[in-house]
PDB file of C-alpha atoms in Angstrom:
ATOM      1  CA  MET A 800       0.000   0.000   0.000  1.00  0.00           C
ATOM      2  CA  ASN A 801       1.302   3.474  -0.899  1.00  0.00           C
ATOM      3  CA  SER A 802       1.344   5.414   2.410  1.00  0.00           C
ATOM      4  CA  THR A 803       1.726   8.772   0.628  1.00  0.00           C
ATOM      5  CA  ASN A 804      -1.617   8.351  -1.130  1.00  0.00           C
ATOM      6  CA  SER A 805      -3.353   7.627   2.191  1.00  0.00           C
ATOM      7  CA  ILE A 806      -2.307  10.909   3.840  1.00  0.00           C
ATOM      8  CA  ASP A 807      -4.954  13.606   4.082  1.00  0.00           C
ATOM      9  CA  PRO A 808      -3.907  16.482   1.755  1.00  0.00           C
ATOM     10  CA  ARG A 809      -4.415  18.952   4.617  1.00  0.00           C
ATOM     11  CA  VAL A 810      -2.040  16.979   6.824  1.00  0.00           C
ATOM     12  CA  MET A 811       0.518  16.820   4.014  1.00  0.00           C
ATOM     13  CA  LYS A 812       0.186  20.587   3.583  1.00  0.00           C
ATOM     14  CA  GLU A 813       0.966  21.196   7.263  1.00  0.00           C
ATOM     15  CA  LEU A 814       3.900  18.774   7.230  1.00  0.00           C
ATOM     16  CA  LEU A 815       5.405  20.514   4.214  1.00  0.00           C
ATOM     17  CA  GLN A 816       4.993  23.928   5.830  1.00  0.00           C
ATOM     18  CA  LEU A 817       6.623  22.739   9.043  1.00  0.00           C
ATOM     19  CA  GLN A 818       9.544  21.479   6.986  1.00  0.00           C
ATOM     20  CA  MET A 819       9.838  24.855   5.256  1.00  0.00           C
ATOM     21  CA  LEU A 820       9.708  26.779   8.538  1.00  0.00           C
ATOM     22  CA  SER A 821      12.289  24.456  10.057  1.00  0.00           C
ATOM     23  CA  LYS A 822      14.679  25.210   7.208  1.00  0.00           C
ATOM     24  CA  MET A 823      14.119  28.947   7.652  1.00  0.00           C
ATOM     25  CA  SER A 824      14.926  28.685  11.365  1.00  0.00           C
ATOM     26  CA  LEU A 825      18.209  26.948  10.564  1.00  0.00           C
ATOM     27  CA  LEU A 826      19.153  29.816   8.250  1.00  0.00           C
ATOM     28  CA  SER A 827      18.723  32.383  11.019  1.00  0.00           C
ATOM     29  CA  GLY A 828      21.848  33.151  13.007  1.00  0.00           C
ATOM     30  CA  ASP A 829      19.858  34.575  15.935  1.00  0.00           C
ATOM     31  CA  ASN A 830      17.926  32.581  18.516  1.00  0.00           C
ATOM     32  CA  ALA A 831      14.916  34.793  19.172  1.00  0.00           C
ATOM     33  CA  ALA A 832      13.757  32.739  22.117  1.00  0.00           C
ATOM     34  CA  SER A 833      16.951  33.445  24.044  1.00  0.00           C
ATOM     35  CA  SER A 834      16.232  37.161  23.877  1.00  0.00           C
ATOM     36  CA  LYS A 835      13.368  36.667  26.307  1.00  0.00           C
ATOM     37  CA  ASP A 836      15.893  36.012  29.031  1.00  0.00           C
ATOM     38  CA  ASP A 837      17.425  39.471  28.839  1.00  0.00           C
ATOM     39  CA  SER A 838      17.048  40.423  32.497  1.00  0.00           C
ATOM     40  CA  ASN A 839      17.821  44.102  32.032  1.00  0.00           C
ATOM     41  CA  ASP A 840      15.157  44.497  29.352  1.00  0.00           C
ATOM     42  CA  PHE A 841      12.610  42.641  31.422  1.00  0.00           C
ATOM     43  CA  SER A 842      13.403  44.580  34.590  1.00  0.00           C
ATOM     44  CA  ALA A 843      12.861  47.866  32.773  1.00  0.00           C
ATOM     45  CA  LEU A 844       9.536  46.687  31.416  1.00  0.00           C
ATOM     46  CA  LEU A 845       8.465  45.323  34.792  1.00  0.00           C
ATOM     47  CA  GLU A 846       9.175  48.676  36.415  1.00  0.00           C
ATOM     48  CA  THR A 847       6.930  50.323  33.821  1.00  0.00           C
ATOM     49  CA  VAL A 848       4.158  47.795  34.463  1.00  0.00           C
ATOM     50  CA  MET A 849       4.364  48.200  38.237  1.00  0.00           C
ATOM     51  CA  GLY A 850       4.370  51.953  37.817  1.00  0.00           C
ATOM     52  CA  GLN A 851       1.114  51.734  35.870  1.00  0.00           C
ATOM     53  CA  ALA A 852      -0.359  49.409  38.483  1.00  0.00           C
ATOM     54  CA  ALA A 853       0.552  51.847  41.198  1.00  0.00           C
ATOM     55  CA  GLY A 854      -0.825  54.735  39.172  1.00  0.00           C
ATOM     56  CA  ALA A 855       9.844  39.830   4.089  1.00  0.00           C
ATOM     57  CA  ASP A 856      10.762  37.632   1.992  1.00  0.00           C
ATOM     58  CA  LEU A 857      11.639  33.925   2.228  1.00  0.00           C
ATOM     59  CA  SER A 858      15.122  32.762   1.180  1.00  0.00           C
ATOM     60  CA  GLY A 859      14.949  31.875  -2.525  1.00  0.00           C
ATOM     61  CA  GLN A 860      12.120  32.541  -4.944  1.00  0.00           C
ATOM     62  CA  SER A 861      11.499  28.841  -5.454  1.00  0.00           C
ATOM     63  CA  SER A 862      10.831  28.319  -1.742  1.00  0.00           C
ATOM     64  CA  GLN A 863       8.324  31.162  -1.636  1.00  0.00           C
ATOM     65  CA  ASP A 864       6.566  29.901  -4.787  1.00  0.00           C
ATOM     66  CA  THR A 865       6.326  26.406  -3.316  1.00  0.00           C
ATOM     67  CA  LEU A 866       4.878  27.652  -0.033  1.00  0.00           C
ATOM     68  CA  SER A 867       2.414  29.935  -1.790  1.00  0.00           C
ATOM     69  CA  SER A 868       1.179  27.162  -4.052  1.00  0.00           C
ATOM     70  CA  LEU A 869       0.670  24.818  -1.112  1.00  0.00           C
ATOM     71  CA  LEU A 870      -1.068  27.265   1.207  1.00  0.00           C
ATOM     72  CA  GLY A 871      -2.494  30.003  -0.980  1.00  0.00           C
ATOM     73  CA  ASN A 872      -2.146  33.752  -0.506  1.00  0.00           C
ATOM     74  CA  ASN A 873      -4.612  34.317   2.324  1.00  0.00           C
ATOM     75  CA  THR A 874      -4.442  37.888   3.604  1.00  0.00           C
ATOM     76  CA  MET A 875      -6.458  38.084   6.817  1.00  0.00           C
ATOM     77  CA  ASN A 876      -8.283  41.309   7.638  1.00  0.00           C
ATOM     78  CA  SER A 877      -6.908  41.299  11.187  1.00  0.00           C
ATOM     79  CA  VAL A 878      -3.328  41.902  10.041  1.00  0.00           C
ATOM     80  CA  PRO A 879      -2.401  45.621  10.031  1.00  0.00           C
ATOM     81  CA  SER A 880      -2.021  46.958   6.497  1.00  0.00           C
ATOM     82  CA  SER A 881       1.545  47.971   7.298  1.00  0.00           C
ATOM     83  CA  LEU A 882       2.360  44.279   7.767  1.00  0.00           C
ATOM     84  CA  ALA A 883       0.474  43.004   4.726  1.00  0.00           C
ATOM     85  CA  ALA A 884       3.666  42.055   2.872  1.00  0.00           C
ATOM     86  CA  LEU A 885       4.805  39.914   5.788  1.00  0.00           C
ATOM     87  CA  ASN A 886       1.443  38.199   6.016  1.00  0.00           C
ATOM     88  CA  LYS A 887       1.624  37.361   2.314  1.00  0.00           C
ATOM     89  CA  ALA A 888       5.045  35.756   2.650  1.00  0.00           C
ATOM     90  CA  TYR A 889       4.236  33.670   5.721  1.00  0.00           C
ATOM     91  CA  SER A 890       0.829  32.022   5.428  1.00  0.00           C
ATOM     92  CA  PRO A 891      -0.630  30.644   8.674  1.00  0.00           C
ATOM     93  CA  LEU A 892      -0.575  26.980   9.635  1.00  0.00           C
ATOM     94  CA  GLN A 893      -4.226  25.961   9.443  1.00  0.00           C
ATOM     95  CA  SER A 894      -5.749  23.827  12.194  1.00  0.00           C
ATOM     96  CA  THR A 895      -9.362  22.684  12.357  1.00  0.00           C
ATOM     97  CA  ASN A 896      -9.358  21.990  16.083  1.00  0.00           C
ATOM     98  CA  ASN A 897      -7.826  25.196  17.485  1.00  0.00           C
ATOM     99  CA  LYS A 898     -11.067  26.338  19.072  1.00  0.00           C
ATOM    100  CA  SER A 899     -11.919  22.970  20.576  1.00  0.00           C
ATOM    101  CA  ILE A 900      -8.460  22.703  22.153  1.00  0.00           C
ATOM    102  CA  ALA A 901      -8.744  26.229  23.540  1.00  0.00           C
ATOM    103  CA  THR A 902     -12.106  25.495  25.179  1.00  0.00           C
ATOM    104  CA  GLN A 903     -10.563  23.771  28.185  1.00  0.00           C
ATOM    105  CA  TYR A 904      -8.747  26.991  29.081  1.00  0.00           C
ATOM    106  CA  GLU A 905     -11.562  29.351  28.066  1.00  0.00           C
ATOM    107  CA  SER A 906     -12.509  30.509  31.571  1.00  0.00           C
ATOM    108  CA  ILE A 907      -8.884  31.200  32.559  1.00  0.00           C
ATOM    109  CA  ILE A 908      -8.206  33.116  29.335  1.00  0.00           C
ATOM    110  CA  GLN A 909     -11.383  35.162  29.672  1.00  0.00           C
ATOM    111  CA  GLU A 910     -10.585  35.994  33.302  1.00  0.00           C
ATOM    112  CA  ALA A 911      -7.004  37.059  32.529  1.00  0.00           C
ATOM    113  CA  SER A 912      -7.993  39.000  29.409  1.00  0.00           C
ATOM    114  CA  SER A 913     -10.654  40.928  31.300  1.00  0.00           C
ATOM    115  CA  LYS A 914      -8.276  41.544  34.199  1.00  0.00           C
ATOM    116  CA  TYR A 915      -5.537  43.033  32.012  1.00  0.00           C
ATOM    117  CA  GLY A 916      -7.696  44.607  29.308  1.00  0.00           C
ATOM    118  CA  ILE A 917      -6.624  42.634  26.250  1.00  0.00           C
ATOM    119  CA  ASP A 918      -8.452  40.815  23.460  1.00  0.00           C
ATOM    120  CA  PRO A 919      -8.882  37.141  24.463  1.00  0.00           C
ATOM    121  CA  SER A 920      -8.498  36.134  20.805  1.00  0.00           C
ATOM    122  CA  LEU A 921      -4.973  37.553  20.849  1.00  0.00           C
ATOM    123  CA  VAL A 922      -4.138  35.615  24.007  1.00  0.00           C
ATOM    124  CA  LYS A 923      -5.455  32.398  22.473  1.00  0.00           C
ATOM    125  CA  ALA A 924      -3.468  33.056  19.307  1.00  0.00           C
ATOM    126  CA  VAL A 925      -0.242  33.506  21.281  1.00  0.00           C
ATOM    127  CA  ILE A 926      -0.883  30.329  23.266  1.00  0.00           C
ATOM    128  CA  GLN A 927      -1.596  28.401  20.063  1.00  0.00           C
ATOM    129  CA  GLN A 928       1.596  29.665  18.454  1.00  0.00           C
ATOM    130  CA  GLU A 929       3.777  29.260  21.539  1.00  0.00           C
ATOM    131  CA  SER A 930       2.744  25.834  22.833  1.00  0.00           C
ATOM    132  CA  ASP A 931      -0.203  24.516  20.833  1.00  0.00           C
ATOM    133  CA  PHE A 932      -2.123  24.538  24.150  1.00  0.00           C
ATOM    134  CA  ASN A 933       0.298  22.102  25.782  1.00  0.00           C
ATOM    135  CA  HIS A 934       0.652  23.224  29.404  1.00  0.00           C
ATOM    136  CA  LYS A 935       3.700  20.980  29.851  1.00  0.00           C
ATOM    137  CA  ALA A 936       5.627  22.389  26.882  1.00  0.00           C
ATOM    138  CA  VAL A 937       9.303  23.297  27.359  1.00  0.00           C
ATOM    139  CA  SER A 938      11.361  24.935  24.595  1.00  0.00           C
ATOM    140  CA  SER A 939      15.046  24.357  23.886  1.00  0.00           C
ATOM    141  CA  ALA A 940      15.689  27.818  25.366  1.00  0.00           C
ATOM    142  CA  GLY A 941      13.896  26.912  28.609  1.00  0.00           C
ATOM    143  CA  ALA A 942      10.586  28.710  28.027  1.00  0.00           C
ATOM    144  CA  LYS A 943       7.804  26.866  29.812  1.00  0.00           C
ATOM    145  CA  GLY A 944       4.099  26.237  29.788  1.00  0.00           C
ATOM    146  CA  LEU A 945       1.208  27.441  27.680  1.00  0.00           C
ATOM    147  CA  MET A 946       2.580  30.925  26.997  1.00  0.00           C
ATOM    148  CA  GLN A 947       6.222  29.803  27.034  1.00  0.00           C
ATOM    149  CA  LEU A 948       7.476  31.998  29.844  1.00  0.00           C
ATOM    150  CA  MET A 949      11.161  32.225  30.646  1.00  0.00           C
ATOM    151  CA  ASP A 950      11.897  31.714  34.346  1.00  0.00           C
ATOM    152  CA  GLY A 951      12.864  35.357  34.869  1.00  0.00           C
ATOM    153  CA  THR A 952       9.702  36.633  33.218  1.00  0.00           C
ATOM    154  CA  GLY A 953       7.473  34.203  35.085  1.00  0.00           C
ATOM    155  CA  SER A 954       8.944  34.936  38.499  1.00  0.00           C
ATOM    156  CA  GLY A 955       8.658  38.662  37.809  1.00  0.00           C
ATOM    157  CA  PHE A 956       4.921  38.202  37.439  1.00  0.00           C
ATOM    158  CA  GLY A 957       4.566  35.968  40.483  1.00  0.00           C
ATOM    159  CA  VAL A 958       4.706  32.525  38.881  1.00  0.00           C
ATOM    160  CA  THR A 959       5.752  29.719  41.223  1.00  0.00           C
ATOM    161  CA  ASN A 960       4.743  26.861  38.927  1.00  0.00           C
ATOM    162  CA  PRO A 961       5.022  27.665  35.194  1.00  0.00           C
ATOM    163  CA  PHE A 962       3.174  24.460  34.309  1.00  0.00           C
ATOM    164  CA  ASP A 963       0.069  25.513  36.200  1.00  0.00           C
ATOM    165  CA  PRO A 964      -2.319  26.785  33.486  1.00  0.00           C
ATOM    166  CA  HIS A 965      -3.869  29.473  35.674  1.00  0.00           C
ATOM    167  CA  GLN A 966      -0.523  30.941  36.773  1.00  0.00           C
ATOM    168  CA  ASN A 967       1.016  30.705  33.312  1.00  0.00           C
ATOM    169  CA  ILE A 968      -1.902  32.278  31.452  1.00  0.00           C
ATOM    170  CA  ASP A 969      -2.331  35.010  34.038  1.00  0.00           C
ATOM    171  CA  ALA A 970       1.351  35.962  33.922  1.00  0.00           C
ATOM    172  CA  GLY A 971       1.655  35.596  30.145  1.00  0.00           C
ATOM    173  CA  THR A 972      -1.449  37.699  29.556  1.00  0.00           C
ATOM    174  CA  HIS A 973      -0.168  40.333  31.993  1.00  0.00           C
ATOM    175  CA  PHE A 974       3.158  40.430  30.161  1.00  0.00           C
ATOM    176  CA  LEU A 975       1.507  40.592  26.728  1.00  0.00           C
ATOM    177  CA  SER A 976      -0.882  43.313  27.886  1.00  0.00           C
ATOM    178  CA  SER A 977       2.012  45.347  29.277  1.00  0.00           C
ATOM    179  CA  LEU A 978       3.751  45.149  25.901  1.00  0.00           C
ATOM    180  CA  VAL A 979       0.634  46.292  24.030  1.00  0.00           C
ATOM    181  CA  LYS A 980       0.388  49.260  26.415  1.00  0.00           C
ATOM    182  CA  LYS A 981       4.109  49.978  26.177  1.00  0.00           C
ATOM    183  CA  TYR A 982       3.819  50.259  22.395  1.00  0.00           C
ATOM    184  CA  ASN A 983       0.590  52.294  22.504  1.00  0.00           C
ATOM    185  CA  GLY A 984      -1.704  49.607  21.145  1.00  0.00           C
ATOM    186  CA  ASN A 985       0.555  48.542  18.250  1.00  0.00           C
ATOM    187  CA  GLU A 986      -0.054  44.817  18.556  1.00  0.00           C
ATOM    188  CA  GLY A 987       2.445  43.890  15.854  1.00  0.00           C
ATOM    189  CA  VAL A 988       5.274  45.517  17.790  1.00  0.00           C
ATOM    190  CA  ALA A 989       4.058  43.918  21.024  1.00  0.00           C
ATOM    191  CA  LEU A 990       4.130  40.484  19.416  1.00  0.00           C
ATOM    192  CA  ALA A 991       7.606  41.064  18.020  1.00  0.00           C
ATOM    193  CA  ALA A 992       8.741  42.057  21.520  1.00  0.00           C
ATOM    194  CA  TYR A 993       7.066  39.001  23.059  1.00  0.00           C
ATOM    195  CA  ASN A 994       9.024  36.762  20.710  1.00  0.00           C
ATOM    196  CA  ALA A 995      12.363  38.543  20.299  1.00  0.00           C
ATOM    197  CA  GLY A 996      12.426  40.545  23.529  1.00  0.00           C
ATOM    198  CA  PRO A 997      11.502  44.216  24.092  1.00  0.00           C
ATOM    199  CA  GLY A 998      15.168  45.183  24.321  1.00  0.00           C
ATOM    200  CA  ARG A 999      15.899  44.127  20.756  1.00  0.00           C
ATOM    201  CA  VAL A1000      12.799  45.893  19.446  1.00  0.00           C
ATOM    202  CA  ASP A1001      13.666  49.084  21.337  1.00  0.00           C
ATOM    203  CA  ARG A1002      17.261  49.083  20.153  1.00  0.00           C
ATOM    204  CA  LEU A1003      15.993  49.096  16.574  1.00  0.00           C
ATOM    205  CA  GLY A1004      13.773  52.079  17.330  1.00  0.00           C
ATOM    206  CA  ILE A1005      10.589  50.165  16.514  1.00  0.00           C
ATOM    207  CA  LYS A1006       7.614  51.867  18.160  1.00  0.00           C
ATOM    208  CA  THR A1007       4.727  51.434  15.710  1.00  0.00           C
ATOM    209  CA  ASP A1008       3.509  48.766  13.324  1.00  0.00           C
ATOM    210  CA  GLN A1009       4.715  50.964  10.466  1.00  0.00           C
ATOM    211  CA  ASP A1010       8.196  51.021  12.040  1.00  0.00           C
ATOM    212  CA  LEU A1011       7.968  47.258  12.319  1.00  0.00           C
ATOM    213  CA  SER A1012       7.099  46.935   8.636  1.00  0.00           C
ATOM    214  CA  ASN A1013      10.033  49.162   7.656  1.00  0.00           C
ATOM    215  CA  LYS A1014      12.571  47.363   9.849  1.00  0.00           C
ATOM    216  CA  LEU A1015      11.163  43.865   9.766  1.00  0.00           C
ATOM    217  CA  HIS A1016      14.197  42.533   7.926  1.00  0.00           C
ATOM    218  CA  LEU A1017      16.404  43.475  10.886  1.00  0.00           C
ATOM    219  CA  LEU A1018      14.586  41.033  13.171  1.00  0.00           C
ATOM    220  CA  PRO A1019      15.155  37.246  13.186  1.00  0.00           C
ATOM    221  CA  GLU A1020      13.194  35.310  10.569  1.00  0.00           C
ATOM    222  CA  GLU A1021      11.475  33.452  13.392  1.00  0.00           C
ATOM    223  CA  THR A1022      10.080  36.741  14.694  1.00  0.00           C
ATOM    224  CA  GLN A1023       9.066  37.891  11.225  1.00  0.00           C
ATOM    225  CA  ALA A1024       6.996  34.738  10.766  1.00  0.00           C
ATOM    226  CA  TYR A1025       5.734  34.796  14.354  1.00  0.00           C
ATOM    227  CA  VAL A1026       3.949  38.152  14.053  1.00  0.00           C
ATOM    228  CA  SER A1027       2.077  37.166  10.921  1.00  0.00           C
ATOM    229  CA  LYS A1028       1.121  33.723  12.188  1.00  0.00           C
ATOM    230  CA  VAL A1029      -0.233  35.056  15.490  1.00  0.00           C
ATOM    231  CA  PHE A1030      -2.329  37.692  13.712  1.00  0.00           C
ATOM    232  CA  ASN A1031      -3.841  35.025  11.499  1.00  0.00           C
ATOM    233  CA  ARG A1032      -4.553  32.774  14.456  1.00  0.00           C
ATOM    234  CA  LYS A1033      -6.189  35.730  16.201  1.00  0.00           C
ATOM    235  CA  HIS A1034      -8.440  36.172  13.180  1.00  0.00           C
ATOM    236  CA  ASN A1035      -9.461  32.506  13.310  1.00  0.00           C
ATOM    237  CA  PHE A1036     -10.303  32.717  17.005  1.00  0.00           C
ATOM    238  CA  SER A1037     -12.339  35.879  16.391  1.00  0.00           C
ATOM    239  CA  LEU A1038     -14.682  34.121  13.953  1.00  0.00           C
TER     240      LEU A1038
END
């Protein structure tokens, strides 16, 4: 029996995209995840948060053509127009069971989103992208849990057990919300900072989504793809 012919075309599509993204990650010289552990950057952001509380192209034309033909050029309305080019280059990984997986954490996400004033669809999108709703996930860089918090970030927001869904989502949502506020509602910049670290984003002088579009090529390819993929996941959760 030919096993290739028995694979669902949608599954094959996702496998091929994962292979493509894996190759892109290998081409990047920077490890974006390690930037999250920049204690100085985090301390500065934490001080800001506490103060408030008190008061692109893919490498090679052939690769891009292959990915486009497999996934289509879906431009979601939720992606800021300034990031449209990025969204076109990195199509989202489609999943039919995102919403059903998210249901088990719905009450925690809604509580945290309401508490910190952020769109729950954005929180769900970040969780989907970071851990695929696996509360036991651990990255090679040491990020843990549903929202993939580094130990320094988690402890700064009161986390004692990063694998506890309630603690992890509360802290991750607080951190994400603080980034959105720091960048005056520019969610694209906040997502780039969540992935690559606010210090790296600040050093590049990126303050708005338009800045992000102009300087996107200066960020790691992982971060470039991350922003687009989270926006598209947010759109799916908003439906």
